[in-house]
Coordinates of C-alpha atoms and ligand atoms in Angstrom, one line a residue:
M82 CA -21.9 24.3 1.7
A83 CA -20.4 27.8 1.4
E84 CA -21.9 28.2 -2.0
A85 CA -25.3 27.0 -0.8
I86 CA -25.5 29.6 1.9
C87 CA -24.3 32.3 -0.5
L88 CA -26.8 31.5 -3.1
F89 CA -29.5 31.5 -0.5
T90 CA -28.3 34.9 0.6
K91 CA -28.4 36.3 -3.0
G92 CA -31.8 34.8 -3.4
T93 CA -32.9 36.6 -0.3
I94 CA -31.6 39.9 -1.6
I95 CA -33.4 39.6 -4.9
I96 CA -36.6 38.1 -3.8
K97 CA -37.3 39.3 -0.4
S98 CA -35.6 42.7 0.0
P99 CA -38.5 44.8 -1.6
K100 CA -40.6 47.1 0.7
K101 CA -42.6 45.7 3.6
S102 CA -40.3 46.4 6.6
P103 CA -37.1 47.3 4.9
I104 CA -34.8 48.0 7.9
F105 CA -35.7 44.7 9.5
L106 CA -35.2 42.7 6.3
R107 CA -31.9 44.6 5.5
M108 CA -30.6 43.6 9.0
I109 CA -31.4 40.0 8.3
V110 CA -29.6 40.2 4.9
L111 CA -26.7 41.9 6.5
V112 CA -26.4 39.3 9.2
F113 CA -26.6 36.5 6.6
A114 CA -23.9 38.3 4.5
M115 CA -21.6 38.5 7.5
V116 CA -22.1 34.9 8.5
C117 CA -21.5 33.9 4.9
G118 CA -18.3 36.1 4.7
V119 CA -16.9 34.7 7.9
Y120 CA -17.6 31.2 6.8
I121 CA -15.9 31.7 3.4
C122 CA -12.9 33.3 5.1
S123 CA -12.5 30.4 7.5
V124 CA -12.7 27.9 4.7
C125 CA -10.1 29.9 2.8
L126 CA -7.8 30.1 5.8
N127 CA -8.2 26.3 6.3
Q128 CA -7.2 25.6 2.8
T129 CA -4.2 27.9 2.9
N130 CA -3.1 26.2 6.1
F131 CA -3.2 22.8 4.4
G132 CA -0.4 24.1 2.2
T133 CA 0.1 24.4 -1.5
T134 CA 3.3 22.4 -1.7
S135 CA 2.1 19.5 -3.7
K136 CA -0.5 19.1 -6.5
L137 CA -1.5 15.8 -5.0
L138 CA -2.3 17.4 -1.7
N139 CA -4.5 20.1 -3.4
V140 CA -6.4 17.5 -5.4
E141 CA -7.0 15.6 -2.2
I142 CA -8.3 18.6 -0.4
N143 CA -11.1 18.8 -3.0
K144 CA -11.9 15.2 -2.5
R145 CA -11.4 15.5 1.3
H146 CA -13.7 13.2 3.2
C147 CA -15.6 14.8 6.1
C148 CA -14.0 12.5 8.6
D149 CA -10.5 13.1 7.3
Y150 CA -9.6 16.0 9.7
E151 CA -8.1 13.7 12.3
V152 CA -5.4 12.5 9.9
D153 CA -2.0 14.0 9.9
R154 CA -2.0 16.4 7.0
S155 CA 1.2 15.2 5.4
Q156 CA -0.4 11.8 5.2
T157 CA -3.5 13.0 3.4
P158 CA -2.7 11.6 -0.1
Y159 CA -2.1 8.2 1.4
A160 CA -5.2 8.0 3.6
H161 CA -8.1 6.4 1.8
Y162 CA -11.8 5.7 2.5
P163 CA -12.6 2.8 0.2
K164 CA -16.2 1.8 -0.3
P165 CA -16.2 -2.0 -0.9
E166 CA -18.9 -3.4 -3.1
T167 CA -19.1 -6.7 -1.3
F168 CA -19.7 -5.4 2.3
S169 CA -20.2 -2.3 4.4
R170 CA -17.3 -0.8 6.4
A171 CA -19.9 0.0 9.0
E172 CA -18.5 1.7 12.1
C173 CA -15.0 1.7 10.5
A174 CA -16.1 3.7 7.4
C175 CA -14.3 6.7 8.7
N176 CA -11.1 4.9 9.6
P177 CA -8.5 5.8 7.0
V178 CA -6.9 2.9 5.0
R179 CA -3.3 2.9 3.8
Y180 CA -2.4 1.1 0.6
F181 CA 0.8 -0.8 0.2
A182 CA 2.6 -3.4 -1.9
I183 CA 5.6 -5.5 -0.9
F184 CA 8.0 -5.8 -3.9
S185 CA 10.3 -8.8 -3.3
M186 CA 11.9 -11.9 -4.8
Q187 CA 11.3 -15.5 -3.8
R188 CA 13.3 -16.7 -0.8
S189 CA 13.9 -13.2 0.6
G190 CA 11.9 -13.3 3.8
S191 CA 8.7 -11.9 2.5
G192 CA 6.6 -14.7 3.9
W193 CA 8.0 -14.1 7.3
F194 CA 7.6 -10.4 6.9
E195 CA 3.9 -10.7 5.8
T196 CA 3.2 -12.9 8.9
L197 CA 4.6 -10.1 11.0
L198 CA 2.3 -7.5 9.3
N199 CA -0.7 -9.7 9.5
S200 CA -0.3 -10.3 13.2
H201 CA -1.6 -6.7 13.6
T202 CA -5.4 -6.7 13.8
N203 CA -5.8 -3.9 11.3
V204 CA -3.3 -4.9 8.7
S205 CA -4.1 -7.1 5.8
S206 CA -1.3 -8.4 3.5
N207 CA -3.0 -10.7 1.0
G208 CA -0.1 -12.9 -0.1
E209 CA 1.2 -13.4 -3.6
I210 CA -2.0 -12.6 -5.5
F211 CA -0.1 -12.3 -8.9
S212 CA 1.2 -15.9 -8.7
V213 CA -1.9 -16.7 -10.7
K214 CA -1.2 -16.2 -14.3
E215 CA -4.6 -14.9 -15.5
R216 CA -4.3 -12.0 -13.0
R217 CA -1.2 -10.7 -14.8
N218 CA -1.9 -11.7 -18.4
N219 CA -2.2 -8.0 -19.4
V220 CA -2.3 -4.6 -17.8
T221 CA -6.1 -4.5 -17.7
S222 CA -6.3 -7.6 -15.6
I223 CA -3.5 -6.3 -13.3
L224 CA -5.2 -3.0 -12.7
T225 CA -8.6 -4.7 -12.2
T226 CA -7.0 -6.9 -9.6
L227 CA -5.4 -4.0 -7.9
D228 CA -8.7 -2.1 -7.8
R229 CA -10.3 -5.0 -6.1
V230 CA -7.5 -5.4 -3.5
Y231 CA -7.4 -1.7 -2.6
N232 CA -11.2 -1.4 -2.6
L233 CA -11.1 -4.2 0.1
D234 CA -13.1 -6.5 -2.1
W235 CA -10.3 -9.1 -2.2
F236 CA -10.7 -12.0 0.3
T237 CA -7.9 -14.2 1.7
S238 CA -7.3 -15.6 5.1
A239 CA -5.4 -12.3 5.8
S240 CA -8.4 -10.0 5.1
K241 CA -9.5 -8.0 8.1
N242 CA -12.5 -6.6 6.3
Q243 CA -14.2 -3.5 7.5
C244 CA -11.7 -2.4 10.1
S245 CA -8.5 -2.7 7.9
A246 CA -6.2 0.3 8.4
A247 CA -3.7 -0.9 5.8
V248 CA -4.2 -3.3 2.9
G249 CA -1.7 -4.7 0.5
F250 CA -0.1 -7.9 -0.8
K251 CA 3.3 -9.1 -1.9
W252 CA 4.4 -8.9 -5.5
M253 CA 7.4 -10.8 -6.8
L254 CA 9.6 -9.1 -9.4
N255 CA 8.9 -12.0 -11.8
Q256 CA 5.2 -11.7 -11.6
G257 CA 4.4 -9.2 -14.3
L258 CA 5.8 -6.3 -12.2
M259 CA 8.8 -5.4 -14.3
E260 CA 7.1 -5.8 -17.7
N261 CA 4.3 -3.5 -16.8
H262 CA 6.2 -1.1 -14.6
K263 CA 5.0 2.1 -16.4
E264 CA 1.3 1.5 -15.8
I265 CA 1.9 0.2 -12.3
V266 CA 3.9 3.3 -11.3
E267 CA 1.2 5.5 -12.7
Y268 CA -1.5 3.6 -10.8
F269 CA 0.5 3.7 -7.6
N270 CA 1.2 7.4 -7.8
N271 CA -2.5 8.2 -8.7
R272 CA -3.9 6.0 -6.0
G273 CA -1.4 6.8 -3.3
V274 CA 0.0 3.3 -2.9
S275 CA 3.3 3.0 -0.9
V276 CA 5.9 0.4 -2.0
I277 CA 7.9 -1.6 0.4
F278 CA 11.0 -3.1 -1.2
L279 CA 12.1 -6.2 0.6
F280 CA 15.3 -7.7 -0.6
R281 CA 18.0 -9.9 0.8
R282 CA 21.5 -8.4 1.1
N283 CA 23.2 -11.8 0.8
L284 CA 22.2 -13.0 -2.7
L285 CA 24.3 -16.2 -2.4
R286 CA 22.3 -17.3 0.6
R287 CA 19.1 -16.5 -1.4
M288 CA 20.4 -18.7 -4.2
V289 CA 21.1 -21.6 -1.8
S290 CA 17.6 -21.2 -0.4
V291 CA 16.1 -21.3 -4.0
L292 CA 18.0 -24.5 -4.8
A293 CA 17.1 -26.1 -1.5
N294 CA 13.5 -25.2 -1.9
S295 CA 13.2 -26.6 -5.4
F296 CA 14.9 -29.8 -4.2
D297 CA 12.4 -30.2 -1.4
R298 CA 9.5 -29.7 -3.8
Y299 CA 10.0 -33.3 -4.9
A300 CA 12.1 -34.7 -2.0
K301 CA 9.6 -33.6 0.6
L302 CA 11.9 -34.0 3.5
L303 CA 9.3 -33.2 6.2
N304 CA 7.4 -36.5 6.5
G305 CA 6.4 -36.4 2.8
T306 CA 5.2 -32.8 2.7
H307 CA 6.8 -29.9 1.0
K308 CA 7.0 -26.8 3.1
S309 CA 8.3 -23.5 1.7
H310 CA 8.4 -22.0 5.2
V311 CA 9.3 -23.9 8.3
H312 CA 7.6 -23.2 11.6
S313 CA 10.0 -24.8 14.1
L314 CA 13.7 -25.4 14.8
E315 CA 13.2 -29.1 14.1
E316 CA 11.8 -28.5 10.7
A317 CA 14.6 -26.0 9.9
D318 CA 17.2 -28.6 11.0
T319 CA 15.7 -31.3 8.8
L320 CA 15.6 -29.0 5.7
S321 CA 19.1 -27.7 6.3
R322 CA 20.6 -31.2 6.1
Y323 CA 20.4 -30.9 2.3
K324 CA 23.4 -29.1 0.9
P325 CA 22.8 -27.9 -2.7
V326 CA 25.5 -28.0 -5.3
I327 CA 26.2 -24.7 -7.0
D328 CA 27.4 -24.4 -10.5
L329 CA 30.6 -22.4 -10.1
S330 CA 30.9 -21.6 -13.8
S331 CA 27.7 -19.5 -13.8
L332 CA 27.7 -18.4 -10.2
V333 CA 29.1 -14.9 -10.7
T334 CA 26.9 -14.2 -13.7
D335 CA 23.8 -15.5 -11.8
L336 CA 24.5 -13.3 -8.8
K337 CA 25.1 -10.3 -11.1
Q338 CA 21.9 -10.8 -12.8
M339 CA 20.0 -11.0 -9.5
D340 CA 21.7 -7.8 -8.4
Q341 CA 20.9 -6.1 -11.6
R342 CA 17.2 -7.1 -11.3
V343 CA 17.0 -5.5 -7.9
S344 CA 18.6 -2.3 -9.2
E345 CA 16.2 -2.2 -12.1
A346 CA 13.2 -2.5 -9.8
L347 CA 14.5 0.2 -7.5
E348 CA 15.0 2.5 -10.6
Y349 CA 11.6 1.7 -12.2
F350 CA 9.7 2.4 -9.1
S351 CA 11.8 5.3 -7.7
S352 CA 9.0 7.8 -8.2
T353 CA 6.6 6.0 -6.0
R354 CA 6.5 6.6 -2.3
H355 CA 8.7 3.8 -1.0
I356 CA 10.8 2.3 1.7
R357 CA 13.7 -0.1 1.2
L358 CA 14.1 -2.9 3.6
Y359 CA 16.6 -5.8 3.8
Y360 CA 15.7 -9.1 5.4
E361 CA 19.0 -9.3 7.3
D362 CA 18.4 -5.8 8.9
L363 CA 14.9 -6.8 9.9
V364 CA 16.0 -9.9 11.6
K365 CA 18.6 -7.9 13.5
N366 CA 16.5 -4.9 14.3
R367 CA 12.7 -5.3 14.6
T368 CA 11.9 -1.7 15.4
V369 CA 12.2 -1.0 11.7
G370 CA 8.8 -2.6 11.4
C371 CA 7.1 0.6 12.5
F372 CA 7.3 2.1 9.0
F373 CA 3.5 2.6 8.7
T374 CA 3.8 5.6 11.0
S375 CA 7.0 6.9 9.5
Q376 CA 6.7 9.7 6.9
G377 CA 8.3 9.7 3.5
T378 CA 11.1 7.5 2.5
V379 CA 13.1 5.7 5.1
D380 CA 16.3 4.1 3.8
I381 CA 18.2 1.7 6.0
Ligands
LIG431 C1 -6.6 -9.8 -20.4 O1 -6.6 -10.9 -19.6 C2 -7.8 -11.4 -19.2 C3 -7.7 -12.5 -18.2 O2 -6.8 -13.5 -18.7 C4 -8.7 -11.7 -20.4 O3 -9.9 -12.2 -20.0 C5 -8.8 -10.5 -21.3 O4 -9.5 -10.8 -22.4 C6 -7.4 -9.9 -21.6 N1 -7.6 -8.6 -22.2 C7 -6.9 -8.2 -23.3 C8 -7.2 -6.8 -23.8 O5 -6.1 -8.9 -23.8
LIG432 C1 -8.7 -1.8 14.3 O1 -9.7 -2.8 14.3 C2 -10.6 -2.7 15.4 C3 -11.5 -3.9 15.3 O2 -11.0 -5.0 14.8 C4 -11.3 -1.4 15.4 O3 -12.2 -1.3 16.5 C5 -10.3 -0.2 15.3 O4 -11.0 1.0 15.2 C6 -9.4 -0.4 14.2 N1 -8.4 0.6 14.2 C7 -8.1 1.4 13.1 C8 -7.0 2.4 13.3 O5 -8.7 1.3 12.1
LIG433 C1 7.2 -36.5 11.3 O1 6.9 -37.7 11.9 C2 7.6 -37.9 13.1 C3 7.4 -39.4 13.6 O2 6.1 -39.8 13.2 C4 7.0 -36.9 14.1 O3 7.6 -37.1 15.4 C5 7.3 -35.5 13.6 O4 6.7 -34.6 14.5 C6 6.7 -35.4 12.2 N1 7.1 -34.1 11.7 C7 6.3 -33.3 11.0 C8 6.9 -32.0 10.5 O5 5.1 -33.5 10.8
LIG434 C1 16.9 0.0 14.7 O1 16.4 0.8 13.7 C2 15.8 2.0 14.1 C3 15.2 2.7 12.9 O2 15.9 2.6 11.7 C4 17.0 2.8 14.7 O3 16.5 4.1 15.1 C5 17.6 2.1 15.8 O4 18.7 2.8 16.3 C6 18.1 0.7 15.4 N1 18.5 0.0 16.5 C7 19.6 -0.8 16.5 C8 19.9 -1.5 17.8 O5 20.3 -0.9 15.5

């Protein structure tokens, strides 16, 4: 815009300044030059105000969407304006969208946590999309899948379509996440995706839940259906009647391995923008769920 006006001004100087009524034309040129100067100055000032602290921020300023000005500046790299191929965002085209991924392990409360997120009208967490093997066969198919999810072109029962303000999914550590961590970290940092680590503090309880769940897969205690997540106290009572047997000889090794896997995940993805949550804390204190508005890393 600034350049366009300036070019026009130059053009005016070169083409139109000759003779005729020189003073009048010069005045016009002068006024144009002043307007142009003031405009450039205001643009420069704006950019200086936006800060030069991070490279990401500067890159974002260049790509800045016209309707981006309402967004908190510190959040700029994380506010996106996807243009889905399969539909139009219509009146919500200027609503910024946050990208997130929940990194978790089976039986750690991620199903419950996702239900909480999806109860918000503008949040879409699309479930375990990488439970399907073809989607995580290689890095290419992983990245293609991520592109579709974050471009809002991925449809599940959780999709909120054009008015989504945050979109993501849950990703279990054993679903190609650890093997392809380098490329995924790069993708997340380039695209401004925030990571939510959701683990369970009590790994022994998690182990019991894993054993009970795999038992129920064939025992089908709830009237012949297998349910991974219960929805009432009665269902929970029925399932908890089963007491799994734990192999003591490998217990300590198994728990250590689980713990190590969590530590590895935290280390691999430490350079992403992330928050670390524990199921036990969430159950106790639900105000923690307000992380979407929190800035930076919150560790609890
Ligand atoms: C990656 O996986 C997809 C899906 O399974 C497959 O179609 C594609 O050929 C694979 N690409 C490479 C480079 O192996
Ligand atoms: C949330 O969704 C509603 C419609 O479902 C929309 O009117 C509103 O603008 C959205 N809010 C944000 C912050 O995107
Ligand atoms: C199982 O069947 C019993 C008796 O028919 C019924 O009362 C109960 O609600 C059913 N439970 C589920 C989880 O469908
Ligand atoms: C719940 O968590 C929030 C955010 O971490 C904290 O500010 C608050 O004090 C906690 N409340 C309780 C009762 O622990």
